[in-house]
Amino acid sequence: QVQLVESGGGWVQPGGSLTLSCAASGSIFRIISMGWYRQAPGLERELVATTNSGGATNYADSVKGRFRISRLNAQNTVTLQMDSLSPEDTAVYYCETYAYSSIDNWGQYWGQGTQVTVSS
């Protein structure tokens, strides 16, 4: 099994910045990709940003130019730098990974989520 632990959420005023971190641990043979999703009250969970083992990144249109995802391969860690935050970014942010736990066993894993609140 692969465990994901997020940190860095909290409250920030509009226009402010936050950085989320996620560390993967447990039985990790190889990580294929890591990313961030978010879910606001009453809405479905949506992709924010992902990055794969080759370094390619993918962002939701709503966060392009404001958020930056970075992967520290050696530490199996992914960060999400969030700038110019707006109240519309308020949500629970979830770390996610596709990973092999052994040479022939892979799956999708989720963190427990961290709350990000943007308000004045």
Coordinates of N, CA and C in Angstrom, one line a residue:
Q1 N 0.8 -1.2 0.0 CA 0.0 0.0 0.0 C 0.9 1.2 0.0
V2 N 0.3 2.3 -0.6 CA 1.0 3.6 -0.6 C 0.2 4.6 0.2
Q3 N 0.8 5.3 1.0 CA 0.2 6.3 1.9 C 0.6 7.7 1.4
L4 N -0.3 8.6 1.4 CA 0.0 10.0 1.0 C -0.4 10.9 2.2
V5 N 0.5 11.8 2.5 CA 0.2 12.8 3.6 C 0.4 14.2 3.1
E6 N -0.7 15.0 3.2 CA -0.6 16.4 2.7 C -0.4 17.3 3.9
S7 N 0.2 18.5 3.6 CA 0.3 19.5 4.6 C 0.3 20.9 3.8
G8 N 0.1 21.9 4.6 CA 0.3 23.3 4.1 C -1.0 24.0 3.8
G9 N -2.2 23.4 4.1 CA -3.4 24.1 3.9 C -3.6 25.1 4.9
G10 N -4.7 25.9 4.8 CA -5.0 26.9 5.8 C -5.9 28.0 5.2
W11 N -5.8 29.1 5.9 CA -6.6 30.3 5.5 C -5.7 31.4 4.9
V12 N -6.2 32.0 3.9 CA -5.4 33.1 3.2 C -6.4 34.1 2.7
Q13 N -5.9 35.4 2.6 CA -6.8 36.4 2.0 C -6.7 36.4 0.5
P14 N -7.7 36.9 -0.2 CA -7.6 36.9 -1.6 C -6.4 37.6 -2.1
G15 N -5.8 37.0 -3.1 CA -4.5 37.6 -3.6 C -3.3 37.0 -3.0
G16 N -3.5 36.2 -1.9 CA -2.4 35.6 -1.2 C -1.9 34.3 -1.8
S17 N -1.0 33.7 -1.1 CA -0.3 32.5 -1.6 C -0.3 31.4 -0.6
L18 N -0.3 30.2 -1.0 CA -0.1 29.0 -0.1 C 0.7 28.0 -0.9
T19 N 1.4 27.2 -0.2 CA 2.1 26.0 -0.8 C 1.7 24.7 -0.1
L20 N 1.2 23.8 -0.9 CA 0.8 22.5 -0.4 C 1.9 21.5 -0.7
S21 N 2.1 20.6 0.3 CA 3.1 19.5 0.1 C 2.4 18.2 0.3
C22 N 2.9 17.2 -0.4 CA 2.4 15.8 -0.2 C 3.6 14.8 -0.3
A23 N 3.7 14.0 0.7 CA 4.7 13.0 0.7 C 4.1 11.6 0.6
A24 N 4.7 10.8 -0.3 CA 4.3 9.4 -0.5 C 5.2 8.5 0.3
S25 N 4.6 7.5 0.9 CA 5.4 6.5 1.6 C 4.8 5.2 1.6
G26 N 5.4 4.2 2.2 CA 4.9 2.8 2.2 C 5.5 2.0 1.1
S27 N 4.8 1.0 0.6 CA 5.3 0.1 -0.3 C 5.3 0.7 -1.7
I28 N 6.4 1.4 -2.1 CA 6.4 2.1 -3.4 C 7.5 1.4 -4.2
F29 N 7.1 0.8 -5.3 CA 8.0 0.3 -6.3 C 8.4 1.4 -7.3
R30 N 7.4 2.0 -7.8 CA 7.6 3.1 -8.8 C 6.4 4.0 -8.9
I31 N 6.6 5.3 -8.9 CA 5.5 6.3 -9.0 C 5.4 6.7 -10.5
I32 N 4.2 6.6 -11.0 CA 3.9 6.9 -12.4 C 3.6 8.4 -12.5
S33 N 2.7 8.9 -11.6 CA 2.4 10.3 -11.6 C 1.9 10.7 -10.2
M34 N 2.0 12.0 -10.0 CA 1.4 12.6 -8.7 C 0.7 13.8 -9.1
G35 N -0.3 14.2 -8.3 CA -1.1 15.4 -8.7 C -2.0 15.8 -7.5
W36 N -2.7 16.9 -7.8 CA -3.6 17.5 -6.9 C -5.0 17.6 -7.5
Y37 N -6.0 17.3 -6.7 CA -7.4 17.5 -7.0 C -8.0 18.4 -5.9
R38 N -9.2 18.9 -6.2 CA -9.9 19.7 -5.2 C -11.4 19.5 -5.3
Q39 N -12.0 19.6 -4.1 CA -13.5 19.5 -4.1 C -14.1 20.6 -3.2
A40 N -14.9 21.4 -3.8 CA -15.6 22.5 -3.1 C -16.9 21.9 -2.6
P41 N -17.5 22.5 -1.6 CA -18.8 22.0 -1.1 C -19.9 22.0 -2.2
G42 N -20.5 20.9 -2.3 CA -21.6 20.7 -3.3 C -21.2 20.5 -4.7
L43 N -19.8 20.4 -4.9 CA -19.3 20.2 -6.3 C -18.5 18.9 -6.3
E44 N -18.3 18.4 -7.6 CA -17.5 17.2 -7.8 C -16.0 17.5 -7.6
R45 N -15.3 16.5 -7.3 CA -13.8 16.6 -7.2 C -13.3 16.9 -8.6
E46 N -12.4 17.8 -8.7 CA -11.8 18.2 -10.0 C -10.3 18.2 -10.0
L47 N -9.7 17.9 -11.2 CA -8.3 18.0 -11.3 C -7.8 19.4 -11.2
V48 N -6.7 19.6 -10.5 CA -6.0 20.9 -10.4 C -4.7 20.9 -11.2
A49 N -3.9 19.9 -10.9 CA -2.6 19.8 -11.6 C -2.0 18.4 -11.4
T50 N -1.3 17.9 -12.4 CA -0.6 16.6 -12.3 C 0.8 16.7 -12.9
T51 N 1.6 15.8 -12.5 CA 2.9 15.7 -13.1 C 3.3 14.3 -13.1
N52 N 4.0 13.8 -14.3 CA 4.4 12.4 -14.4 C 5.9 12.3 -14.1
S53 N 6.3 11.1 -14.2 CA 7.7 10.8 -13.9 C 8.7 11.4 -14.9
G54 N 8.2 11.8 -16.0 CA 9.0 12.4 -17.0 C 9.1 13.9 -16.9
G55 N 8.3 14.4 -15.9 CA 8.3 15.9 -15.7 C 7.2 16.6 -16.4
A56 N 6.4 16.0 -17.2 CA 5.3 16.7 -17.9 C 4.3 17.1 -16.9
T57 N 3.7 18.2 -17.1 CA 2.7 18.8 -16.2 C 1.4 19.0 -17.0
N58 N 0.3 19.0 -16.2 CA -1.0 19.3 -16.7 C -1.8 20.1 -15.7
Y59 N -2.4 21.2 -16.2 CA -3.1 22.1 -15.2 C -4.6 22.3 -15.7
A60 N -5.5 22.5 -14.7 CA -6.8 22.9 -15.0 C -6.7 24.4 -15.6
D61 N -7.6 24.7 -16.5 CA -7.6 26.1 -17.1 C -7.7 27.1 -16.0
S62 N -8.5 26.8 -15.0 CA -8.8 27.8 -14.0 C -7.6 28.2 -13.1
V63 N -6.5 27.4 -13.2 CA -5.4 27.7 -12.3 C -4.1 27.9 -13.1
K64 N -4.2 27.8 -14.4 CA -3.0 28.1 -15.3 C -2.5 29.5 -15.0
G65 N -1.1 29.6 -14.9 CA -0.5 30.9 -14.6 C -0.5 31.3 -13.2
R66 N -1.3 30.6 -12.3 CA -1.3 31.0 -10.9 C -0.8 29.9 -10.0
F67 N -0.9 28.6 -10.4 CA -0.5 27.5 -9.6 C 0.7 26.8 -10.3
R68 N 1.6 26.2 -9.5 CA 2.7 25.5 -10.1 C 2.9 24.2 -9.3
I69 N 3.0 23.1 -10.0 CA 3.2 21.8 -9.4 C 4.7 21.4 -9.6
S70 N 5.3 20.9 -8.6 CA 6.7 20.5 -8.7 C 6.8 19.1 -8.0
R71 N 7.7 18.3 -8.5 CA 7.9 16.9 -8.0 C 9.3 16.8 -7.6
L72 N 9.5 16.3 -6.4 CA 10.9 15.9 -5.9 C 11.0 14.4 -6.0
N73 N 11.5 13.9 -7.1 CA 11.4 12.5 -7.3 C 12.1 11.7 -6.2
A74 N 13.3 12.2 -5.8 CA 14.1 11.4 -4.8 C 13.3 11.2 -3.5
Q75 N 12.5 12.2 -3.2 CA 11.7 12.2 -1.9 C 10.3 11.7 -2.1
N76 N 9.9 11.4 -3.3 CA 8.5 11.0 -3.6 C 7.6 12.1 -3.0
T77 N 7.9 13.3 -3.3 CA 7.1 14.4 -2.8 C 6.7 15.3 -3.9
V78 N 5.5 15.9 -3.8 CA 5.0 16.8 -4.8 C 4.4 18.0 -4.0
T79 N 4.7 19.2 -4.6 CA 4.2 20.4 -4.0 C 3.3 21.2 -5.0
L80 N 2.5 22.0 -4.5 CA 1.6 22.9 -5.3 C 1.8 24.3 -4.8
Q81 N 2.4 25.1 -5.5 CA 2.6 26.5 -5.2 C 1.4 27.2 -5.8
M82 N 0.6 27.9 -4.9 CA -0.6 28.6 -5.3 C -0.5 30.1 -5.1
D83 N -0.6 30.8 -6.1 CA -0.5 32.3 -6.0 C -1.8 32.9 -6.5
S84 N -1.9 34.2 -6.2 CA -3.1 35.0 -6.6 C -4.4 34.2 -6.3
L85 N -4.5 33.7 -5.1 CA -5.7 32.9 -4.7 C -6.9 33.8 -4.7
S86 N -8.0 33.2 -5.0 CA -9.3 33.8 -5.0 C -10.3 33.0 -4.2
P87 N -11.4 33.5 -3.7 CA -12.4 32.7 -3.0 C -12.9 31.5 -3.8
E88 N -12.8 31.5 -5.1 CA -13.2 30.4 -5.9 C -12.3 29.2 -5.8
D89 N -11.1 29.4 -5.2 CA -10.1 28.3 -5.0 C -10.4 27.6 -3.6
T90 N -11.3 28.1 -2.9 CA -11.6 27.5 -1.6 C -12.1 26.1 -1.8
A91 N -11.5 25.1 -1.2 CA -11.9 23.7 -1.4 C -11.0 22.8 -0.5
V92 N -11.4 21.6 -0.4 CA -10.4 20.6 0.2 C -9.6 20.1 -1.0
Y93 N -8.3 20.1 -0.8 CA -7.3 19.7 -1.8 C -6.8 18.3 -1.4
Y94 N -6.8 17.5 -2.4 CA -6.4 16.1 -2.3 C -5.1 15.8 -3.1
C95 N -4.2 15.1 -2.5 CA -3.0 14.6 -3.2 C -3.4 13.2 -3.8
E96 N -2.9 13.0 -5.0 CA -3.2 11.7 -5.6 C -2.0 11.2 -6.4
T97 N -1.9 9.8 -6.4 CA -0.8 9.3 -7.2 C -1.2 8.0 -7.8
Y98 N -0.7 7.7 -9.0 CA -0.7 6.4 -9.6 C 0.7 5.8 -9.3
A99 N 0.7 4.6 -8.7 CA 2.0 4.1 -8.3 C 1.9 2.6 -8.4
Y100 N 3.1 2.0 -8.6 CA 3.3 0.5 -8.5 C 3.8 0.3 -7.0
S101 N 3.0 -0.6 -6.4 CA 3.5 -1.1 -5.1 C 4.4 -2.3 -5.1
S102 N 4.4 -2.9 -6.3 CA 5.3 -4.0 -6.6 C 5.4 -4.1 -8.1
I103 N 6.2 -5.0 -8.6 CA 6.5 -5.0 -10.1 C 5.3 -5.2 -10.9
D104 N 4.2 -5.8 -10.4 CA 3.1 -6.1 -11.2 C 1.8 -5.6 -10.6
N105 N 1.8 -4.8 -9.6 CA 0.6 -4.3 -8.9 C 0.6 -2.8 -8.8
W106 N -0.3 -2.1 -9.4 CA -0.4 -0.7 -9.4 C -1.8 -0.3 -9.1
G107 N -1.9 1.0 -8.6 CA -3.2 1.5 -8.2 C -3.2 3.0 -8.1
Q108 N -4.3 3.5 -7.8 CA -4.5 5.0 -7.6 C -4.7 5.2 -6.1
Y109 N -4.0 6.1 -5.5 CA -4.1 6.3 -4.1 C -4.4 7.8 -3.8
W110 N -5.0 8.0 -2.7 CA -5.4 9.4 -2.3 C -5.0 9.7 -0.9
G111 N -4.7 11.0 -0.7 CA -4.4 11.5 0.6 C -5.8 11.8 1.3
Q112 N -5.7 12.3 2.6 CA -6.9 12.5 3.4 C -7.5 13.9 3.1
G113 N -6.7 14.7 2.4 CA -7.2 16.1 2.1 C -6.8 17.1 3.0
T114 N -6.6 18.4 2.5 CA -6.3 19.5 3.3 C -7.1 20.7 2.9
Q115 N -7.7 21.4 3.9 CA -8.6 22.5 3.6 C -7.8 23.7 3.2
V116 N -8.2 24.4 2.1 CA -7.7 25.7 1.7 C -8.9 26.6 1.7
T117 N -8.8 27.7 2.5 CA -9.9 28.7 2.5 C -9.4 30.1 2.2
V118 N -10.0 30.7 1.2 CA -9.6 32.0 0.7 C -10.7 33.0 1.0
S119 N -10.5 33.9 1.9 CA -11.6 34.8 2.3 C -11.0 36.0 2.9
S120 N -11.7 37.1 2.9 CA -11.3 38.3 3.6 C -11.9 38.5 4.9

